[in-house]
Amino acid sequence: MNRFRVRLTLIIIGMIGLSVLTAGLFMAQTFRNNHLDALQDNMLREMKIMIAKMEWPTGNTQDVYTYFTETAKMYHDIAGVRVTFIRGDGTVLGDSGYDAQLMENHFNREEIREAREDGIGREIRRSDTTQVNSMYVAIPIDPGSPTSDYVRLAMSLQDVDESVGELWTVVLIGLVVLFILAALVSYRIARGLTRPLESITRVAQRIKNMDYQARVSVRKTDEIGELAHAINAMADSLQGQMRQLKQNETRLESVLDNMINGIVMIDREGTIVLLNRMAEEVLGFSARELVGRHYAEAKQQYELAQIIQEGLEEREHIREEITFYYPDERLLEIHLVPVFHTREEFGGVLLVLRDVTEIRRLERMRSEFVANVSHELKTPIAAVKGFAETLLGGAVNDPATANSFLQIIFDESERLNRLIGDILELSKVESRRVPLQLSPVEMSPFVARTMEFISSEATRKHISLEMSVEEGLYVEADEDRLSQILINLLANGVNYTPEGGKVSITVEPVHKSGVKDHENYDMIRIKIADTGIGIPKKDLPRIFERFYRVDKARSRSSGGTGLGLSIVKHLVELHKGTIVVDSSPGVGSTFTIELPVLHS
Ligand code: ADP
């Protein structure tokens, strides 16, 4: 921009200089011409006086030469100019400065020729004789006659040239002064013109560098002011558009990042251009590692690369489920959708990834559950059906057989009833349809009440029941559910403990923070221990599974459904608690439950 300012300054200075120079040239020329004209007029006057005063002898004798030479010298002394007398044929008669007889014929001298033709002859030239730049003026002494003699005066132009030289000096000094003034003025003008342009350029550059807050502060109303306003309006609009774009981008980003599906965008060249947070999680790679890379180099599973390749080639929707083994094994459902920017222009493909491991697991569990339920129901139903058939076949007539068969039918239907009751209960707890009815439960009376449910069975089996509950312990819980937990565990304890054994229940506070303050406990720990048959180590991890039984025959004979512990585990989890089991075969089992005191 500064170059423009300098250029503008130089142009203005150049133009001013050129005009001053031209004016100077004209002035000098006019001055010189005027000077020469005045000189010529003077010389004419002098010559006319000379002609009027002197005699003009004819002939070319020595006397005549002498006369003219003398006269010429005399006039030269008076007027200070070189005087020459010339015959009509060009012979020089006398000269104030030189020997006339040695001088060549002047017939063809320009001034003589002009004098012959026009009456006055004037010439400026370097004299061959004097070698000085001189002005020659000649007139015929008898203007009417073609053969008239001539008087010629010559004057050195040194004075004239000196005057012109002085004029030039003045003009040049003026020129220099003008130059300086012009330079200053034009620099200011140029600066005034270029400064707003410079500031506009600066702002434009800032806008180019994405600083959309930059504005021009030009208050002018001329074209530059209009340009500034236009730039500001453009910046306003850009800023608005950028804000909008940013907003849209943020919205899009937050939508993408909060989507529960993984999204991967691949352009039509196969380069990964976008990867949302869920996709990072699902694929086990960060966006930094994948974005900008070709899908084939992205270290992804072969099947995925194949689907992408197929999608890019076929440009059709593809749905596939792939098992991934990195970082851990999981099943991904992949939807590949072709993306078209316009009807014709293919933009690439969009991959929607969904981790369906859990869904498939649940589906599998559900179908397994249905199979298990059917299997569990089949046995008692088959028994009921078989014994009923036998009765119908005639056994009803034998009262003793009929009686025992009917007892079996009754027992099996009881089992069926329990089984269906447990299944319903489990599905209710699992689906979390029924919310917990939380209330403060005082543990000591509560445990005592609960133990009564199994006391008759314990007495029948000569199993002693023990309880040790700290007084004044409270927990926030759903009373019915909590009693179900305890009953299930106590009943198991009684069931799987041989006669004469012992089942005990202990409740104590747990201080998480470490301060053993009787009032401020965070959790309560319930331990239900028995001296029963125990559970083999290999079965321990599975006993909370539905329908899992260590010894099917024994469990069934004791009326077990294999669902009790499942229900217990779900109920404990509903209370945000934990349950663990510790057992050694032949020694006994201990189930430990920890429940938070408060549910905030
Ligand atoms: P069930 O109705 O058969 O008792 P549970 O879900 O309550 O079903 O228990 C699952 C299995 O865990 C039982 O079949 C049994 O083999 C074992 N089990 C549960 N509690 C005890 C215990 N206190 N002592 C020994 N084995 C137990």
XYZ file of C-alpha atoms and ligand atoms in Angstrom:
627
model
C 0.000 0.000 0.000
C 2.907 2.295 0.722
C 4.131 1.720 -2.777
C 0.854 3.103 -4.028
C 1.298 6.174 -1.872
C 4.837 6.706 -3.174
C 3.674 6.162 -6.723
C 0.851 8.636 -6.334
C 3.249 11.181 -4.802
C 5.726 10.698 -7.629
C 3.026 11.052 -10.262
C 1.771 14.305 -8.749
C 5.328 15.655 -8.374
C 6.182 14.552 -11.914
C 3.126 16.280 -13.325
C 3.843 19.500 -11.445
C 7.517 19.369 -12.457
C 6.638 18.762 -16.071
C 4.243 21.711 -16.143
C 6.766 24.004 -14.462
C 9.461 22.852 -16.840
C 7.274 23.430 -19.894
C 6.285 26.854 -18.591
C 9.989 27.633 -17.954
C 10.885 26.569 -21.483
C 8.188 28.766 -22.979
C 9.185 31.666 -20.775
C 12.856 31.363 -21.665
C 12.048 31.163 -25.348
C 9.742 34.189 -25.229
C 12.241 36.102 -23.144
C 15.043 35.383 -25.597
C 12.914 36.256 -28.597
C 11.818 39.537 -27.037
C 15.380 40.314 -26.174
C 16.561 39.587 -29.697
C 13.701 41.616 -31.215
C 14.591 44.606 -29.048
C 18.255 44.175 -29.978
C 17.366 43.984 -33.638
C 15.253 47.148 -33.382
C 18.158 48.991 -31.780
C 20.581 47.802 -34.392
C 18.194 48.820 -37.186
C 17.902 52.273 -35.707
C 21.633 52.595 -35.404
C 22.163 51.450 -38.980
C 19.566 53.878 -40.262
C 21.300 56.774 -38.464
C 24.648 55.546 -39.795
C 23.348 55.456 -43.392
C 21.838 58.902 -42.985
C 25.044 60.359 -41.585
C 27.763 58.830 -43.805
C 28.765 59.175 -47.351
C 28.700 56.163 -49.634
C 31.533 56.256 -52.161
C 31.468 53.829 -55.129
C 34.298 51.816 -56.614
C 36.589 49.376 -54.942
C 39.786 51.365 -54.632
C 42.127 51.199 -51.693
C 40.788 54.570 -50.517
C 37.274 53.287 -50.512
C 38.358 50.287 -48.414
C 40.214 52.541 -46.069
C 37.263 54.917 -45.788
C 34.795 52.160 -44.990
C 37.190 50.479 -42.593
C 37.755 53.698 -40.743
C 34.051 54.526 -40.638
C 33.270 51.029 -39.416
C 35.834 51.338 -36.654
C 34.478 54.716 -35.663
C 30.929 53.437 -35.359
C 32.185 50.395 -33.570
C 33.799 52.646 -31.035
C 30.583 54.655 -30.636
C 27.991 51.858 -30.588
C 30.077 48.958 -29.383
C 28.943 46.653 -32.162
C 30.789 45.066 -35.048
C 30.086 47.063 -38.222
C 30.485 45.688 -41.753
C 29.897 47.458 -45.049
C 29.181 45.228 -48.023
C 28.779 45.870 -51.706
C 25.665 44.740 -53.522
C 27.750 41.902 -55.094
C 28.838 40.650 -51.704
C 32.313 42.202 -51.554
C 33.153 43.296 -48.023
C 34.107 47.022 -48.117
C 35.039 47.576 -44.515
C 34.785 45.817 -41.172
C 35.299 47.242 -37.729
C 37.178 44.196 -36.519
C 38.867 42.570 -39.537
C 40.622 43.313 -42.748
C 37.849 43.626 -45.298
C 40.023 42.606 -48.177
C 40.828 39.294 -46.561
C 37.205 38.493 -45.904
C 35.318 36.239 -48.298
C 32.376 37.280 -50.369
C 29.213 37.757 -48.295
C 26.695 37.590 -51.132
C 25.290 34.283 -49.939
C 25.283 35.070 -46.254
C 21.807 34.396 -44.941
C 21.269 37.898 -43.486
C 22.382 39.517 -46.788
C 20.140 37.273 -48.818
C 17.160 38.104 -46.546
C 18.011 41.823 -46.677
C 18.079 41.621 -50.481
C 14.725 39.878 -50.574
C 12.826 41.330 -47.604
C 14.583 44.591 -46.791
C 15.845 43.280 -43.415
C 18.033 40.275 -42.838
C 18.648 38.636 -39.536
C 20.670 35.617 -38.652
C 22.016 34.111 -35.538
C 25.047 31.930 -35.940
C 28.491 31.252 -34.771
C 30.714 33.639 -36.642
C 33.351 31.951 -38.791
C 35.529 34.953 -38.215
C 35.010 35.634 -34.480
C 33.910 32.164 -33.353
C 31.307 33.807 -31.118
C 27.558 33.201 -31.165
C 26.341 36.401 -32.723
C 23.270 38.060 -34.159
C 23.683 39.584 -37.553
C 21.297 42.254 -38.833
C 21.693 43.694 -42.313
C 19.761 46.261 -44.356
C 20.281 47.629 -47.866
C 21.290 51.268 -47.923
C 18.949 51.813 -50.828
C 15.961 49.569 -50.210
C 14.461 50.141 -53.658
C 17.464 49.041 -55.690
C 18.320 45.364 -56.277
C 22.048 46.121 -56.456
C 22.085 48.179 -53.292
C 25.059 47.941 -50.899
C 24.507 46.755 -47.325
C 25.253 47.714 -43.822
C 25.528 44.938 -41.364
C 25.793 45.037 -37.626
C 26.786 42.058 -35.605
C 26.487 41.721 -31.929
C 27.708 38.947 -29.704
C 24.834 37.144 -28.037
C 26.863 36.399 -24.954
C 24.858 38.960 -22.951
C 21.560 37.588 -24.197
C 22.629 34.046 -23.417
C 23.776 35.134 -19.988
C 20.375 36.763 -19.302
C 18.597 33.645 -20.492
C 20.949 31.605 -18.316
C 20.058 33.737 -15.311
C 16.399 33.246 -16.122
C 16.957 29.525 -16.208
C 18.664 29.661 -12.830
C 15.654 31.433 -11.390
C 13.302 28.992 -13.098
C 15.286 26.034 -11.806
C 15.424 27.383 -8.261
C 11.678 27.980 -8.474
C 11.322 24.506 -9.854
C 13.214 22.964 -6.958
C 11.209 24.957 -4.413
C 8.041 23.974 -6.206
C 9.200 20.380 -6.266
C 9.697 20.342 -2.535
C 6.379 22.025 -1.928
C 4.677 19.749 -4.423
C 6.281 16.718 -2.819
C 4.989 17.718 0.596
C 1.540 18.593 -0.635
C 1.218 15.592 -2.870
C 2.490 13.294 -0.142
C -0.200 14.618 2.145
C -2.818 14.256 -0.561
C -1.625 10.750 -1.352
C -1.624 9.869 2.298
C -5.114 11.266 2.723
C -6.217 9.103 -0.187
C -4.333 5.953 0.667
C -4.740 5.927 4.440
C -8.409 4.864 4.421
C -7.557 2.386 1.687
C -4.774 1.021 3.866
C -7.071 0.681 6.853
C -9.696 -0.988 4.650
C -7.053 -3.388 3.363
C -5.916 -4.148 6.896
C -9.491 -4.910 7.938
C -10.038 -7.031 4.837
C -6.916 -8.970 5.723
C -8.099 -9.511 9.297
C -11.438 -10.733 7.970
C -9.543 -13.064 5.661
C -7.757 -14.386 8.733
C -11.173 -15.120 10.258
C -11.242 -12.152 12.658
C -14.840 -11.289 11.958
C -14.966 -8.559 14.565
C -12.691 -6.281 12.538
C -14.419 -3.106 11.288
C -13.275 -0.089 9.296
C -13.645 3.206 11.155
C -13.789 5.590 8.192
C -16.226 8.467 8.601
C -16.043 9.702 5.020
C -19.062 9.862 2.797
C -17.218 9.677 -0.522
C -16.538 6.550 -2.557
C -13.946 5.403 -0.046
C -16.487 5.867 2.739
C -18.931 3.801 0.727
C -16.283 1.141 0.261
C -15.663 1.151 4.007
C -19.380 0.789 4.675
C -19.587 -2.010 2.169
C -16.662 -3.791 3.858
C -18.282 -3.321 7.277
C -21.610 -4.599 5.977
C -19.805 -7.580 4.479
C -18.055 -8.219 7.816
C -21.426 -7.966 9.629
C -22.993 -10.437 7.316
C -19.971 -12.745 7.473
C -19.973 -12.569 11.253
C -23.673 -13.396 11.324
C -23.244 -16.250 8.918
C -20.262 -17.545 10.834
C -22.190 -17.374 14.085
C -25.012 -19.279 12.463
C -22.574 -21.809 11.027
C -20.878 -22.198 14.396
C -24.230 -22.639 16.104
C -25.269 -25.237 13.573
C -21.925 -26.927 13.901
C -22.169 -26.976 17.697
C -25.706 -28.291 17.508
C -24.686 -30.941 15.034
C -21.662 -31.822 17.119
C -23.661 -32.154 20.305
C -26.286 -34.223 18.484
C -23.572 -36.443 17.059
C -21.691 -36.717 20.326
C -24.779 -37.549 22.317
C -26.098 -40.090 19.911
C -26.275 -43.575 21.294
C -25.226 -44.919 17.918
C -21.738 -44.648 16.514
C -21.572 -42.541 13.364
C -18.728 -42.734 10.859
C -18.709 -40.716 7.672
C -16.550 -41.765 4.751
C -16.231 -39.676 1.624
C -16.439 -41.155 -1.814
C -12.657 -41.525 -2.030
C -12.826 -43.723 1.047
C -11.348 -41.231 3.498
C -12.824 -41.185 6.989
C -14.061 -37.631 7.517
C -16.087 -37.824 10.696
C -16.319 -40.032 13.741
C -18.548 -39.331 16.727
C -17.799 -40.149 20.337
C -19.876 -43.313 20.360
C -18.114 -44.559 17.223
C -14.789 -44.016 18.990
C -16.070 -46.094 21.872
C -17.559 -48.801 19.721
C -14.541 -49.153 17.431
C -11.976 -48.671 20.174
C -10.102 -45.991 18.201
C -10.005 -42.248 18.749
C -11.138 -39.787 16.072
C -7.582 -38.472 15.952
C -6.329 -41.868 14.899
C -8.931 -42.392 12.191
C -10.122 -39.092 10.717
C -8.270 -38.220 7.526
C -7.205 -41.808 6.893
C -8.356 -44.146 4.195
C -10.694 -46.777 5.585
C -8.436 -49.543 4.262
C -5.521 -48.226 6.330
C -7.596 -47.723 9.469
C -6.683 -51.100 10.996
C -10.301 -52.128 11.116
C -11.733 -55.563 10.825
C -11.648 -57.096 7.365
C -15.445 -57.554 7.205
C -16.023 -53.877 7.990
C -13.598 -52.783 5.269
C -15.422 -55.091 2.878
C -18.819 -53.628 3.738
C -17.450 -50.112 3.203
C -15.935 -51.083 -0.105
C -19.194 -52.669 -1.188
C -21.131 -49.601 -0.042
C -18.864 -47.251 -1.988
C -19.183 -49.394 -5.098
C -22.858 -50.359 -4.962
C -24.122 -47.173 -3.285
C -26.873 -49.093 -1.577
C -28.081 -49.541 1.976
C -26.337 -52.464 3.662
C -27.173 -53.985 7.040
C -24.848 -56.415 8.684
C -23.900 -57.735 12.087
C -20.205 -58.236 12.765
C -18.443 -59.618 15.779
C -15.503 -57.445 16.792
C -12.686 -58.858 18.860
C -10.838 -55.636 19.705
C -10.687 -54.175 22.382
C -13.092 -56.852 23.624
C -15.529 -59.181 22.001
C -18.801 -57.594 21.006
C -21.423 -57.742 18.329
C -21.977 -54.638 16.212
C -24.945 -53.967 14.037
C -23.808 -51.933 11.044
C -26.056 -49.881 8.815
C -24.305 -48.442 5.797
C -26.239 -45.649 4.131
C -25.072 -44.058 0.875
C -25.009 -40.260 1.024
C -25.955 -38.184 -1.994
C -25.267 -34.445 -1.923
C -27.591 -33.960 -4.849
C -29.584 -36.485 -6.834
C -26.548 -37.249 -8.948
C -23.598 -36.367 -6.778
C -22.502 -39.251 -4.576
C -20.862 -37.947 -1.410
C -19.741 -41.145 0.297
C -21.245 -43.422 2.909
C -22.484 -43.056 6.444
C -21.952 -45.912 8.867
C -24.294 -46.224 11.805
C -22.841 -48.587 14.379
C -24.751 -50.072 17.271
C -23.413 -52.338 19.938
C -26.037 -55.091 20.063
C -24.058 -57.445 22.289
C -26.284 -56.792 25.267
C -29.519 -56.893 23.265
C -28.569 -60.182 21.677
C -27.495 -61.543 25.069
C -30.829 -60.564 26.560
C -32.648 -62.065 23.609
C -30.692 -65.247 24.081
C -31.387 -65.201 27.798
C -35.060 -64.666 27.178
C -35.314 -67.597 24.837
C -33.238 -69.713 27.220
C -35.530 -68.633 30.009
C -38.594 -69.648 28.030
C -36.939 -72.992 27.295
C -36.027 -73.407 30.979
C -39.505 -72.453 32.170
C -41.096 -74.905 29.734
C -38.673 -77.555 30.863
C -39.354 -76.844 34.542
C -43.110 -76.878 33.987
C -42.994 -80.050 31.936
C -41.929 -82.317 34.811
C -44.775 -81.555 37.286
C -47.325 -81.395 34.472
C -46.140 -84.757 33.147
C -46.447 -86.154 36.679
C -49.946 -84.728 37.172
C -50.984 -85.997 33.758
C -49.430 -89.466 34.271
C -51.006 -90.055 37.681
C -54.384 -88.693 36.555
C -54.303 -91.064 33.562
C -53.472 -93.986 35.826
C -56.370 -93.062 38.097
C -58.679 -92.785 35.120
C -57.373 -96.156 33.913
C -58.851 -97.860 36.969
C -56.524 -97.134 39.867
C -59.248 -94.944 41.300
C -61.003 -98.088 42.397
C -58.177 -98.986 44.738
C -58.641 -96.456 47.533
C -55.078 -96.754 48.913
C -53.403 -96.243 45.506
C -55.912 -93.579 44.575
C -55.127 -91.733 47.745
C -51.371 -91.743 47.270
C -51.746 -90.799 43.580
C -54.011 -87.896 44.447
C -51.484 -86.766 47.073
C -48.774 -86.784 44.394
C -51.045 -84.841 42.027
C -51.692 -82.349 44.825
C -47.933 -82.009 45.631
C -47.014 -81.533 41.986
C -49.681 -78.913 41.471
C -48.396 -77.182 44.601
C -44.925 -77.198 43.040
C -46.390 -75.874 39.813
C -48.088 -73.145 41.777
C -44.821 -72.220 43.521
C -42.909 -72.321 40.286
C -45.368 -70.070 38.511
C -45.471 -67.785 41.560
C -41.672 -67.504 41.538
C -41.544 -66.940 37.768
C -44.101 -64.174 38.052
C -42.270 -62.653 40.992
C -38.934 -62.792 39.192
C -40.289 -61.213 36.032
C -41.923 -58.513 38.125
C -38.675 -57.764 39.952
C -36.566 -57.971 36.791
C -38.781 -55.666 34.812
C -38.787 -53.196 37.721
C -42.419 -52.591 37.092
C -43.231 -52.342 40.781
C -41.312 -49.500 42.432
C -39.857 -49.925 45.924
C -42.037 -48.702 48.784
C -39.231 -47.340 50.931
C -39.702 -46.791 54.644
C -37.459 -46.959 57.741
C -37.263 -50.519 58.978
C -36.062 -51.283 62.499
C -33.994 -54.407 62.010
C -34.318 -56.184 65.360
C -38.140 -56.676 65.512
C -38.224 -57.072 61.746
C -35.769 -60.002 61.752
C -37.622 -61.589 64.658
C -40.912 -61.382 62.745
C -39.359 -62.813 59.617
C -37.829 -65.766 61.413
C -41.259 -66.885 62.532
C -42.093 -67.805 58.916
C -39.567 -70.605 58.931
C -39.548 -71.489 62.583
C -42.012 -74.398 62.216
C -39.943 -75.983 59.405
C -36.754 -75.460 61.489
C -38.353 -77.059 64.529
C -39.505 -79.976 62.372
C -35.915 -80.527 61.234
C -34.456 -79.855 64.704
C -32.494 -76.979 63.383
C -31.738 -74.220 65.799
C -32.325 -70.663 64.688
C -30.138 -67.933 66.073
C -30.342 -64.260 65.657
C -27.962 -61.530 66.668
C -29.116 -58.042 65.717
C -27.726 -54.858 67.218
C -30.445 -52.863 68.891
C -31.642 -49.663 67.298
C -30.423 -50.429 63.774
C -32.509 -48.893 61.063
C -32.417 -49.188 57.294
C -34.460 -47.537 54.596
C -36.014 -50.384 52.612
C -39.142 -51.890 51.109
C -40.263 -54.011 54.046
C -42.049 -56.723 52.053
C -39.155 -57.121 49.635
C -36.583 -57.164 52.391
C -38.540 -59.837 54.238
C -38.708 -61.855 50.994
C -34.905 -61.657 50.761
C -34.456 -62.907 54.307
C -37.127 -65.616 54.046
C -35.603 -66.998 50.820
C -32.128 -67.120 52.355
C -33.279 -68.511 55.728
C -35.464 -71.102 53.982
C -32.482 -72.180 51.842
C -30.405 -72.398 55.022
C -32.997 -74.676 56.668
C -33.511 -76.660 53.433
C -29.855 -77.382 52.794
C -28.877 -78.064 56.411
C -29.241 -81.562 57.788
C -31.210 -82.195 60.953
C -29.626 -80.885 64.134
C -27.819 -78.109 62.324
C -27.868 -74.407 62.923
C -28.987 -71.368 60.923
C -28.057 -67.949 62.159
C -28.701 -64.394 61.135
C -26.525 -61.462 62.153
C -27.150 -57.772 61.440
C -24.479 -55.122 62.102
C -23.754 -51.569 61.070
C -20.974 -50.746 58.576
C -18.972 -47.553 58.847
C -17.583 -46.616 55.496
C -15.856 -43.476 56.660
C -14.001 -45.402 59.322
C -15.455 -43.533 62.326
C -17.090 -46.111 64.527
C -20.002 -44.009 65.625
C -23.055 -45.945 66.699
C -25.392 -43.337 65.243
C -23.728 -42.631 61.918
C -23.409 -45.867 59.989
C -23.596 -45.857 56.194
C -24.645 -49.414 55.545
C -25.931 -52.458 57.333
C -24.518 -55.920 56.863
C -26.828 -58.948 57.094
C -25.159 -62.343 57.381
C -27.135 -65.550 57.056
C -25.022 -68.561 57.894
C -25.806 -72.232 58.148
C -23.960 -75.399 59.019
C -25.398 -77.199 56.027
C -24.144 -79.146 53.051
C -22.430 -76.111 51.503
C -21.941 -75.365 47.821
C -19.046 -76.689 45.744
C -16.618 -73.955 44.583
C -17.312 -74.469 40.901
C -21.013 -73.792 41.411
C -20.590 -70.663 43.499
C -20.438 -68.181 40.577
C -23.623 -69.570 39.090
C -26.000 -70.052 41.991
C -27.669 -66.676 41.431
C -28.622 -67.689 37.894
C -32.203 -68.541 37.181
C -33.104 -72.210 37.549
C -29.555 -73.029 38.606
C -29.421 -75.778 41.126
C -26.391 -77.561 42.470
C -28.155 -80.843 42.935
C -31.359 -80.934 40.967
C -32.814 -84.008 42.655
C -32.183 -82.699 46.146
C -33.473 -79.251 45.324
C -36.573 -80.604 43.749
C -37.244 -82.954 46.608
C -37.011 -79.993 48.943
C -39.507 -78.140 46.800
C -36.935 -75.719 45.335
C -37.573 -73.976 42.060
C -34.020 -72.712 41.394
C -35.371 -69.173 41.307
C -35.045 -68.140 44.961
C -31.487 -66.768 44.825
C -32.200 -65.084 41.498
C -35.052 -63.201 43.089
C -32.890 -62.384 46.135
C -30.097 -60.968 43.967
C -32.500 -58.773 42.007
C -34.168 -57.488 45.138
C -30.808 -56.680 46.755
C -29.785 -54.806 43.622
C -33.090 -52.935 43.633
C -32.056 -51.735 47.086
C -28.660 -50.716 45.643
C -26.987 -53.314 47.792
C -24.621 -56.244 47.199
C -24.741 -59.930 47.986
C -21.869 -62.392 48.177
C -21.683 -65.996 49.156
C -19.007 -67.925 50.923
C -19.355 -71.640 51.290
C -17.445 -74.862 51.853
C -19.105 -78.190 51.154
C -19.910 -80.062 54.318
C -19.201 -77.089 56.575
C -21.849 -74.581 55.641
C -22.641 -71.453 53.682
C -22.705 -67.788 54.521
C -24.604 -65.231 52.476
C -23.570 -61.629 53.187
C -25.750 -58.724 52.128
C -24.772 -55.074 52.432
C -27.481 -52.454 52.064
C -27.157 -48.684 52.108
C -28.944 -47.119 55.055
C -30.355 -44.236 53.025
C -31.624 -43.988 49.464
C -31.233 -40.364 48.537
P -33.853 -73.514 45.175
O -35.277 -73.145 45.065
O -33.511 -74.713 44.418
O -33.354 -73.492 46.549
P -32.246 -71.199 44.937
O -32.097 -70.199 43.801
O -32.730 -70.625 46.179
O -33.074 -72.373 44.386
O -30.842 -71.841 45.150
C -30.099 -72.282 44.048
C -29.240 -73.437 44.439
O -28.185 -73.009 45.289
C -29.942 -74.456 45.198
O -30.524 -75.399 44.352
C -28.876 -75.080 46.043
O -28.245 -76.121 45.330
C -27.909 -73.988 46.288
N -28.092 -73.366 47.618
C -28.778 -72.241 47.909
N -28.687 -71.957 49.220
C -27.911 -72.899 49.754
C -27.448 -73.146 51.083
N -27.751 -72.341 52.108
N -26.648 -74.245 51.301
C -26.344 -75.043 50.281
N -26.741 -74.891 49.012
C -27.531 -73.796 48.746
